[in-house]
Tab-separated table of C-alpha atoms in Angstrom:
chain	number	residue	atom	x	y	z
A	1	MET	CA	-0.833	-17.348	-13.645
A	2	LYS	CA	-3.046	-17.162	-10.580
A	3	THR	CA	-6.546	-15.694	-10.786
A	4	THR	CA	-8.809	-14.033	-8.236
A	5	ALA	CA	-12.429	-15.079	-7.629
A	6	LEU	CA	-13.442	-12.125	-9.851
A	7	THR	CA	-11.071	-12.556	-12.816
A	8	LEU	CA	-13.853	-13.701	-15.191
A	9	LYS	CA	-15.939	-10.712	-14.095
A	10	HIS	CA	-13.158	-8.304	-15.099
A	11	ILE	CA	-12.703	-9.983	-18.471
A	12	ALA	CA	-16.481	-9.804	-19.106
A	13	LEU	CA	-16.355	-6.065	-18.249
A	14	GLY	CA	-13.720	-5.586	-20.964
A	15	ALA	CA	-10.794	-4.909	-18.637
A	16	LYS	CA	-7.287	-4.908	-20.067
A	17	MET	CA	-5.656	-7.756	-18.132
A	18	VAL	CA	-1.951	-7.945	-17.319
A	19	PRO	CA	0.297	-10.255	-15.282
A	20	PHE	CA	0.983	-8.645	-11.894
A	21	ALA	CA	2.777	-10.390	-9.002
A	22	GLY	CA	1.934	-13.736	-10.593
A	23	TYR	CA	-1.788	-12.907	-10.948
A	24	ASN	CA	-3.906	-12.073	-13.995
A	25	MET	CA	-5.126	-8.609	-12.951
A	26	PRO	CA	-7.147	-5.722	-14.517
A	27	VAL	CA	-4.876	-2.766	-15.244
A	28	GLN	CA	-7.668	-0.577	-16.679
A	29	TYR	CA	-11.254	-0.573	-17.949
A	30	ALA	CA	-12.235	2.859	-19.363
A	31	GLY	CA	-8.713	4.300	-19.146
A	32	ILE	CA	-6.387	5.287	-16.305
A	33	ASN	CA	-7.147	9.027	-16.300
A	34	ALA	CA	-10.940	8.526	-16.256
A	35	GLU	CA	-10.668	5.900	-13.519
A	36	HIS	CA	-8.335	8.100	-11.474
A	37	GLU	CA	-10.884	10.927	-11.693
A	38	THR	CA	-13.715	8.591	-10.629
A	39	VAL	CA	-11.903	7.705	-7.410
A	40	ARG	CA	-10.759	11.257	-6.622
A	41	LYS	CA	-14.257	12.720	-7.082
A	42	GLY	CA	-16.739	9.857	-6.746
A	43	VAL	CA	-16.396	6.152	-5.947
A	44	GLY	CA	-14.613	3.227	-7.583
A	45	VAL	CA	-13.978	-0.452	-6.822
A	46	PHE	CA	-10.606	-2.213	-7.031
A	47	ASP	CA	-10.189	-5.938	-6.872
A	48	VAL	CA	-7.016	-6.298	-4.804
A	49	SER	CA	-7.506	-9.955	-3.865
A	50	HIS	CA	-3.939	-10.675	-4.949
A	51	MET	CA	-2.788	-9.207	-1.618
A	52	GLY	CA	-1.795	-11.682	1.108
A	53	GLU	CA	-3.474	-12.280	4.469
A	54	PHE	CA	-1.983	-14.175	7.396
A	55	ILE	CA	-3.718	-14.932	10.712
A	56	LEU	CA	-1.442	-15.104	13.761
A	57	LYS	CA	-3.054	-16.601	16.848
A	58	GLY	CA	-2.091	-17.536	20.395
A	59	GLU	CA	-0.693	-16.213	23.680
A	60	ASN	CA	2.491	-15.032	21.960
A	61	ALA	CA	0.996	-13.594	18.764
A	62	LEU	CA	1.753	-10.026	19.817
A	63	ALA	CA	5.280	-10.969	20.949
A	64	LEU	CA	6.036	-12.426	17.499
A	65	ILE	CA	4.626	-9.337	15.742
A	66	GLN	CA	6.700	-7.085	18.008
A	67	LYS	CA	9.825	-9.105	17.130
A	68	VAL	CA	9.430	-8.928	13.338
A	69	THR	CA	7.772	-5.524	12.735
A	70	SER	CA	9.184	-2.019	13.187
A	71	ASN	CA	6.069	-0.320	14.562
A	72	ASP	CA	4.777	-0.810	18.126
A	73	ALA	CA	1.844	-3.179	17.813
A	74	SER	CA	1.275	-3.090	21.613
A	75	LYS	CA	-0.463	0.245	20.987
A	76	LEU	CA	-3.234	-1.506	19.030
A	77	VAL	CA	-6.626	-2.221	20.533
A	78	ASP	CA	-9.346	-4.481	19.087
A	79	GLY	CA	-10.642	-3.031	15.815
A	80	LYS	CA	-7.535	-0.947	15.047
A	81	VAL	CA	-5.084	-1.212	12.142
A	82	GLN	CA	-1.428	-0.209	12.006
A	83	TYR	CA	0.944	0.434	9.100
A	84	SER	CA	4.309	-1.200	9.671
A	85	CYS	CA	7.226	-2.906	7.955
A	86	LEU	CA	9.287	-6.068	8.319
A	87	PRO	CA	12.942	-4.975	8.611
A	88	ASN	CA	15.550	-7.440	7.360
A	89	GLU	CA	18.891	-8.178	9.006
A	90	ASP	CA	20.860	-5.892	6.679
A	91	GLY	CA	19.073	-2.566	7.214
A	92	GLY	CA	16.544	-2.997	4.384
A	93	ILE	CA	12.848	-3.887	4.271
A	94	VAL	CA	11.417	-7.376	3.671
A	95	ASP	CA	7.979	-5.829	3.051
A	96	ASP	CA	5.557	-3.176	4.268
A	97	LEU	CA	2.278	-4.398	5.690
A	98	LEU	CA	-0.855	-3.726	7.725
A	99	VAL	CA	-1.407	-5.229	11.176
A	100	TYR	CA	-5.047	-5.779	12.266
A	101	ARG	CA	-5.826	-6.579	15.922
A	102	ILE	CA	-8.850	-8.879	15.881
A	103	ASP	CA	-8.569	-9.562	19.623
A	104	GLU	CA	-5.879	-9.856	22.260
A	105	LYS	CA	-4.589	-13.143	20.884
A	106	THR	CA	-5.548	-12.868	17.193
A	107	TYR	CA	-4.030	-10.632	14.504
A	108	MET	CA	-4.309	-10.390	10.731
A	109	LEU	CA	-1.334	-9.262	8.679
A	110	VAL	CA	-1.937	-7.953	5.175
A	111	VAL	CA	1.125	-8.170	2.914
A	112	ASN	CA	2.049	-7.391	-0.674
A	113	ALA	CA	1.107	-9.930	-3.353
A	114	SER	CA	4.630	-10.389	-4.691
A	115	ASN	CA	5.945	-11.078	-1.179
A	116	ILE	CA	3.442	-13.573	0.196
A	117	GLU	CA	5.791	-16.565	0.277
A	118	LYS	CA	8.826	-14.472	1.227
A	119	ASP	CA	6.973	-12.842	4.172
A	120	TRP	CA	5.491	-16.114	5.333
A	121	ASN	CA	8.966	-17.728	5.427
A	122	TRP	CA	10.470	-14.681	7.111
A	123	ILE	CA	7.904	-14.542	9.927
A	124	SER	CA	7.983	-18.352	10.321
A	125	LYS	CA	11.761	-18.200	10.778
A	126	TYR	CA	11.260	-16.064	13.918
A	127	ASN	CA	8.275	-18.034	15.224
A	128	ASP	CA	9.917	-19.935	18.053
A	129	LEU	CA	7.035	-18.839	20.297
A	130	GLY	CA	4.458	-21.458	19.337
A	131	VAL	CA	2.233	-18.946	17.503
A	132	GLU	CA	-0.368	-20.559	15.251
A	133	MET	CA	0.053	-19.145	11.731
A	134	LYS	CA	-2.508	-19.503	8.982
A	135	ASN	CA	-2.102	-18.261	5.404
A	136	ILE	CA	-5.642	-17.390	4.215
A	137	SER	CA	-4.531	-15.481	1.095
A	138	ASP	CA	-5.887	-17.941	-1.499
A	139	ARG	CA	-9.372	-18.085	0.015
A	140	THR	CA	-9.771	-14.358	0.710
A	141	THR	CA	-11.279	-11.750	-1.585
A	142	LEU	CA	-10.289	-8.133	-0.923
A	143	LEU	CA	-12.108	-5.217	-2.516
A	144	ALA	CA	-11.096	-1.571	-2.052
A	145	ILE	CA	-14.083	0.765	-2.472
A	146	GLN	CA	-12.407	4.156	-2.622
A	147	GLY	CA	-13.472	7.770	-3.078
A	148	PRO	CA	-15.355	10.550	-1.268
A	149	LYS	CA	-18.745	8.958	-2.052
A	150	ALA	CA	-17.792	5.487	-0.792
A	151	ALA	CA	-19.506	5.704	2.649
A	152	GLU	CA	-22.740	7.028	1.202
A	153	ALA	CA	-22.766	4.447	-1.599
A	154	LEU	CA	-22.196	1.495	0.732
A	155	GLN	CA	-24.197	2.558	3.799
A	156	GLY	CA	-27.325	0.660	2.760
A	157	LEU	CA	-25.374	-2.625	2.758
A	158	THR	CA	-24.468	-2.670	6.466
A	159	ASP	CA	-25.614	-1.578	9.925
A	160	VAL	CA	-22.116	-0.233	10.673
A	161	ASP	CA	-22.120	3.568	10.641
A	162	LEU	CA	-19.518	3.934	7.877
A	163	GLY	CA	-19.394	7.727	8.039
A	164	SER	CA	-18.227	7.690	11.658
A	165	MET	CA	-15.514	5.038	11.277
A	166	GLU	CA	-12.075	6.361	12.147
A	167	TYR	CA	-9.216	6.092	9.649
A	168	TYR	CA	-7.294	2.847	10.245
A	169	SER	CA	-10.100	1.158	12.197
A	170	PHE	CA	-12.214	-1.844	11.213
A	171	LYS	CA	-15.336	-3.780	12.168
A	172	ARG	CA	-16.426	-7.365	11.604
A	173	ALA	CA	-20.060	-7.194	10.563
A	174	LYS	CA	-22.769	-8.245	8.131
A	175	PHE	CA	-22.215	-6.635	4.718
A	176	ALA	CA	-24.246	-7.116	1.525
A	177	GLY	CA	-26.093	-9.982	3.211
A	178	VAL	CA	-22.877	-11.819	4.174
A	179	GLU	CA	-21.880	-12.372	7.814
A	180	ASN	CA	-18.417	-11.805	9.261
A	181	VAL	CA	-17.040	-9.419	6.640
A	182	ILE	CA	-14.104	-7.234	7.742
A	183	ILE	CA	-14.913	-3.616	6.853
A	184	SER	CA	-11.785	-1.546	7.142
A	185	ALA	CA	-11.434	2.250	6.848
A	186	THR	CA	-8.144	1.917	4.995
A	187	GLY	CA	-6.944	2.263	1.412
A	188	TYR	CA	-4.052	3.185	-0.876
A	189	THR	CA	-5.535	6.162	-2.727
A	190	GLY	CA	-5.793	9.061	-0.272
A	191	ALA	CA	-9.385	9.512	-1.463
A	192	GLY	CA	-11.069	7.904	1.550
A	193	GLY	CA	-13.125	4.756	1.509
A	194	PHE	CA	-13.002	1.175	2.703
A	195	GLU	CA	-11.379	-2.177	2.147
A	196	ILE	CA	-13.518	-5.273	2.677
A	197	TYR	CA	-12.277	-8.821	3.295
A	198	PHE	CA	-14.448	-11.922	2.864
A	199	ASP	CA	-14.428	-15.524	1.703
A	200	ASN	CA	-14.055	-16.149	-2.052
A	201	GLN	CA	-17.405	-17.938	-2.257
A	202	TYR	CA	-19.222	-14.615	-1.768
A	203	ALA	CA	-17.205	-12.672	-4.344
A	204	ASP	CA	-19.819	-12.516	-7.144
A	205	GLN	CA	-22.672	-11.769	-4.731
A	206	ILE	CA	-20.835	-8.937	-2.966
A	207	TRP	CA	-19.469	-7.444	-6.212
A	208	GLU	CA	-22.947	-7.330	-7.778
A	209	THR	CA	-24.554	-5.908	-4.608
A	210	ILE	CA	-21.942	-3.150	-4.334
A	211	PHE	CA	-22.443	-2.087	-7.939
A	212	LYS	CA	-26.217	-2.089	-7.584
A	213	ALA	CA	-25.987	0.021	-4.417
A	214	GLY	CA	-23.531	2.413	-6.035
A	215	GLU	CA	-25.470	2.848	-9.304
A	216	SER	CA	-26.819	6.295	-8.452
A	217	PHE	CA	-23.285	7.376	-7.406
A	218	ASP	CA	-21.910	6.364	-10.815
A	219	ILE	CA	-19.688	3.678	-9.202
A	220	LYS	CA	-17.113	2.165	-11.562
A	221	PRO	CA	-14.617	-0.707	-11.573
A	222	ILE	CA	-11.037	0.566	-11.353
A	223	GLY	CA	-7.802	-1.092	-12.485
A	224	LEU	CA	-4.321	-1.208	-10.982
A	225	GLY	CA	-3.078	1.555	-13.320
A	226	ALA	CA	-5.173	4.210	-11.534
A	227	ARG	CA	-4.256	2.660	-8.176
A	228	ASP	CA	-0.624	3.491	-8.979
A	229	THR	CA	-1.276	7.108	-10.046
A	230	LEU	CA	-3.521	7.684	-7.006
A	231	ARG	CA	-0.992	6.324	-4.490
A	232	LEU	CA	1.842	8.244	-6.152
A	233	GLU	CA	-0.025	11.567	-5.851
A	234	MET	CA	-0.178	10.883	-2.089
A	235	GLY	CA	3.503	9.917	-1.867
A	236	PHE	CA	2.656	6.410	-0.659
A	237	CYS	CA	5.532	3.934	-1.103
A	238	LEU	CA	5.220	0.988	-3.463
A	239	TYR	CA	7.233	-2.086	-2.482
A	240	GLY	CA	9.693	-3.070	-5.195
A	241	ASN	CA	9.922	0.545	-6.402
A	242	ASP	CA	10.318	3.026	-3.533
A	243	ILE	CA	11.214	0.520	-0.818
A	244	ASP	CA	12.863	-2.894	-1.002
A	245	ASP	CA	15.464	-5.182	0.616
A	246	THR	CA	18.155	-2.492	0.136
A	247	THR	CA	16.286	0.591	1.452
A	248	SER	CA	16.206	1.458	5.130
A	249	PRO	CA	12.886	2.625	6.609
A	250	LEU	CA	14.724	5.726	7.812
A	251	GLU	CA	15.956	6.563	4.295
A	252	ALA	CA	12.417	6.033	3.017
A	253	GLY	CA	10.912	8.560	5.453
A	254	LEU	CA	9.321	5.761	7.488
A	255	GLY	CA	10.892	6.772	10.792
A	256	TRP	CA	7.347	7.291	12.082
A	257	ILE	CA	6.722	3.514	11.895
A	258	THR	CA	10.163	2.635	13.318
A	259	LYS	CA	9.765	2.541	17.102
A	260	PHE	CA	12.893	2.035	19.192
A	261	SER	CA	10.836	1.706	22.386
A	262	LYS	CA	11.057	-2.068	21.730
A	263	GLY	CA	13.555	-4.457	20.209
A	264	PHE	CA	12.883	-5.821	16.715
A	265	THR	CA	14.867	-7.333	13.832
A	266	ASN	CA	17.988	-5.203	13.250
A	267	SER	CA	16.700	-2.444	15.583
A	268	ALA	CA	20.165	-1.742	17.050
A	269	ALA	CA	21.676	-1.075	13.629
A	270	LEU	CA	18.712	1.080	12.589
A	271	GLN	CA	18.959	3.055	15.829
A	272	GLN	CA	22.644	3.692	15.105
A	273	GLN	CA	21.699	4.832	11.603
A	274	LYS	CA	19.172	7.230	13.097
A	275	GLN	CA	21.844	8.714	15.406
A	276	GLU	CA	24.474	9.025	12.651
A	277	GLY	CA	22.042	10.192	9.981
A	278	VAL	CA	21.309	8.656	6.584
A	279	ASN	CA	23.333	9.253	3.397
A	280	ARG	CA	20.297	9.390	1.120
A	281	LYS	CA	16.633	10.178	1.433
A	282	LEU	CA	13.442	9.403	-0.484
A	283	VAL	CA	12.010	12.717	-1.770
A	284	GLY	CA	9.085	13.938	-3.826
A	285	ILE	CA	9.960	15.225	-7.300
A	286	GLU	CA	8.015	17.764	-9.308
A	287	MET	CA	9.104	18.465	-12.868
A	288	VAL	CA	9.791	22.117	-13.692
A	289	GLU	CA	10.531	21.453	-17.361
A	290	ARG	CA	8.663	19.067	-19.640
A	291	GLY	CA	9.323	15.363	-19.080
A	292	ILE	CA	8.225	12.438	-16.928
A	293	PRO	CA	10.545	11.027	-14.245
A	294	ARG	CA	10.414	7.263	-14.871
A	295	HIS	CA	11.550	4.412	-12.596
A	296	ASP	CA	15.361	4.040	-12.597
A	297	TYR	CA	16.068	7.353	-14.378
A	298	GLU	CA	19.201	9.010	-13.010
A	299	ILE	CA	18.924	12.150	-10.869
A	300	VAL	CA	21.824	14.601	-11.379
A	301	ASP	CA	22.924	17.999	-10.080
A	302	ALA	CA	23.430	21.143	-12.184
A	303	ASP	CA	26.903	19.907	-13.195
A	304	GLY	CA	25.613	16.518	-14.322
A	305	ASN	CA	26.952	14.573	-11.334
A	306	THR	CA	24.773	11.601	-10.358
A	307	ILE	CA	23.080	12.250	-7.011
A	308	GLY	CA	20.338	9.641	-7.016
A	309	LYS	CA	17.714	7.629	-8.866
A	310	VAL	CA	13.989	7.874	-9.580
A	311	THR	CA	11.897	5.116	-7.990
A	312	SER	CA	8.380	6.059	-9.207
A	313	GLY	CA	7.020	8.649	-11.608
A	314	THR	CA	3.958	9.576	-13.654
A	315	GLN	CA	2.001	12.369	-15.277
A	316	SER	CA	-0.361	13.266	-12.423
A	317	PRO	CA	-3.973	13.185	-13.719
A	318	SER	CA	-5.149	15.503	-10.905
A	319	LEU	CA	-2.339	18.071	-11.221
A	320	GLN	CA	-1.685	17.866	-14.941
A	321	LYS	CA	2.035	17.850	-14.226
A	322	ALA	CA	4.713	15.184	-13.933
A	323	VAL	CA	5.661	14.045	-10.431
A	324	GLY	CA	7.675	11.266	-8.928
A	325	MET	CA	9.732	9.985	-6.039
A	326	GLY	CA	13.365	9.015	-5.781
A	327	TYR	CA	16.392	8.728	-3.528
A	328	VAL	CA	18.905	11.556	-3.501
A	329	LYS	CA	22.010	12.258	-1.439
A	330	THR	CA	20.912	13.873	1.823
A	331	GLU	CA	22.411	17.282	0.951
A	332	PHE	CA	19.988	17.499	-2.009
A	333	ALA	CA	16.902	16.392	-0.048
A	334	LYS	CA	15.767	19.808	1.180
A	335	GLU	CA	12.425	21.060	-0.104
A	336	GLY	CA	12.845	23.420	-3.040
A	337	THR	CA	16.258	22.074	-4.091
A	338	GLU	CA	16.818	22.204	-7.841
A	339	ILE	CA	17.627	18.797	-9.330
A	340	TYR	CA	17.697	17.354	-12.836
A	341	ILE	CA	16.300	14.105	-14.253
A	342	LYS	CA	18.286	12.409	-17.056
A	343	ILE	CA	15.770	11.769	-19.834
A	344	ARG	CA	17.299	10.469	-23.093
A	345	ASP	CA	20.694	12.085	-22.297
A	346	ASN	CA	19.055	15.429	-21.487
A	347	SER	CA	19.132	16.927	-17.985
A	348	VAL	CA	15.537	18.050	-17.400
A	349	LYS	CA	14.951	20.478	-14.546
A	350	ALA	CA	12.897	19.430	-11.535
A	351	LYS	CA	12.633	20.360	-7.845
A	352	VAL	CA	12.343	18.538	-4.540
A	353	VAL	CA	8.871	18.825	-3.001
A	354	LYS	CA	7.237	17.308	0.053
A	355	PRO	CA	4.475	14.764	-0.688
A	356	PRO	CA	1.526	14.509	-0.863
A	357	PHE	CA	1.515	16.216	-4.240
A	358	THR	CA	-2.231	16.756	-4.052
A	359	ALA	CA	-4.280	17.896	-1.063
C-alpha cells in the first residue's frame, strides 16, 4: 500500500486507517459524525495527498486539454480553476477533475486517486501535440482545510487575503513559511475553505503550523468518512459510485460542464444524446420511511418494478435523515416523485429531491 507524507502523523493521532485507492488513509479520528460537525460549523483538515496532479506545459497545452475535457478551458485565466470531466469514446466518463491555469502555457490537472494511471494513459494517448506532461502526484502533498472558520484560522500564515478569494480561484504564495504553495479556494465539502498543494518535504512543517494557528478555532484532523458524508449532503458526485465509465455526463446532471462550443472526445455522440434526451437521470433521494439507501440497492416503483439503482447513500449527520443519490428512468426523475428503495426485500418509501440536501 502507498502512504502519504503524513501517514505516520495520522497513526500517531490515533486515526483508524483503511486501504483507499491503493493508499493507507485515515477514515476517522474522533468519529464521522463529530468530524462532520467540525467541518460544517468550524474548521477541519483532511489529508487528501492520494489525489493525482499532472502538469501540462507548452504551446499546445490548452489545445490538448480542450481535446480531452468536456468543459471549455479557454474561458480560464491565470489563477482560475475549472471543474471538468474526461469523456471516454463510449459516452461514459474516464474521470472527473479540476483544471488549474497557472499561466498561458502551463496547467495543472487534479485527478482522482484511483484513476491516476488510467487518466495519465488516456491523456497521453491524445497527446500528439508535443505537450510536455509531468506526473507530480507522488511528490505532492494536498491538504483540504475546510469549514466556515478556515479563512480566519489560516490568515496569519499568508499575506494572501483569504477572505476575499473567489470560489474556484487560486494563488501561488508563501504559506506557513514555505514559498510557492498553491492556495486554492476549492473543496469537496460545501462548507467553504481551501486546498493547499506543496512539496512532500514540507508536509510535517505545514501540518504542525496549521494546527498551531487553528488552535483557538478548535481545528481538528478529519478522515475520509466525513469527507464522504459532507460531499453527499451537497450532491457532489463521487467517481466510481455516482459517475464512471458507463455514465454519461448528461445523465449525471453534468451538462453544465459539457460545452459543445468546441469539439472534444465523443462530443458528437454526446450532443446527439442531448438532442434526443437521456433514458435515465441521476437524482437526489430522501427517505420518507426509515432506512438508509445504500450503494447498489435497487430503486423500484409502487408496483415493485425496477426503475433504477442507488449509487451513494448515508444517514445525513446535519439533517438527521437518510439521503442518497441514484439513477432512475427519466419519467421518475421529477422532483417530488414517490419512489421505493429495496432494503432486505422490503420496499421502503422515498422521494426524489433536488440536491444539495443541506443549505
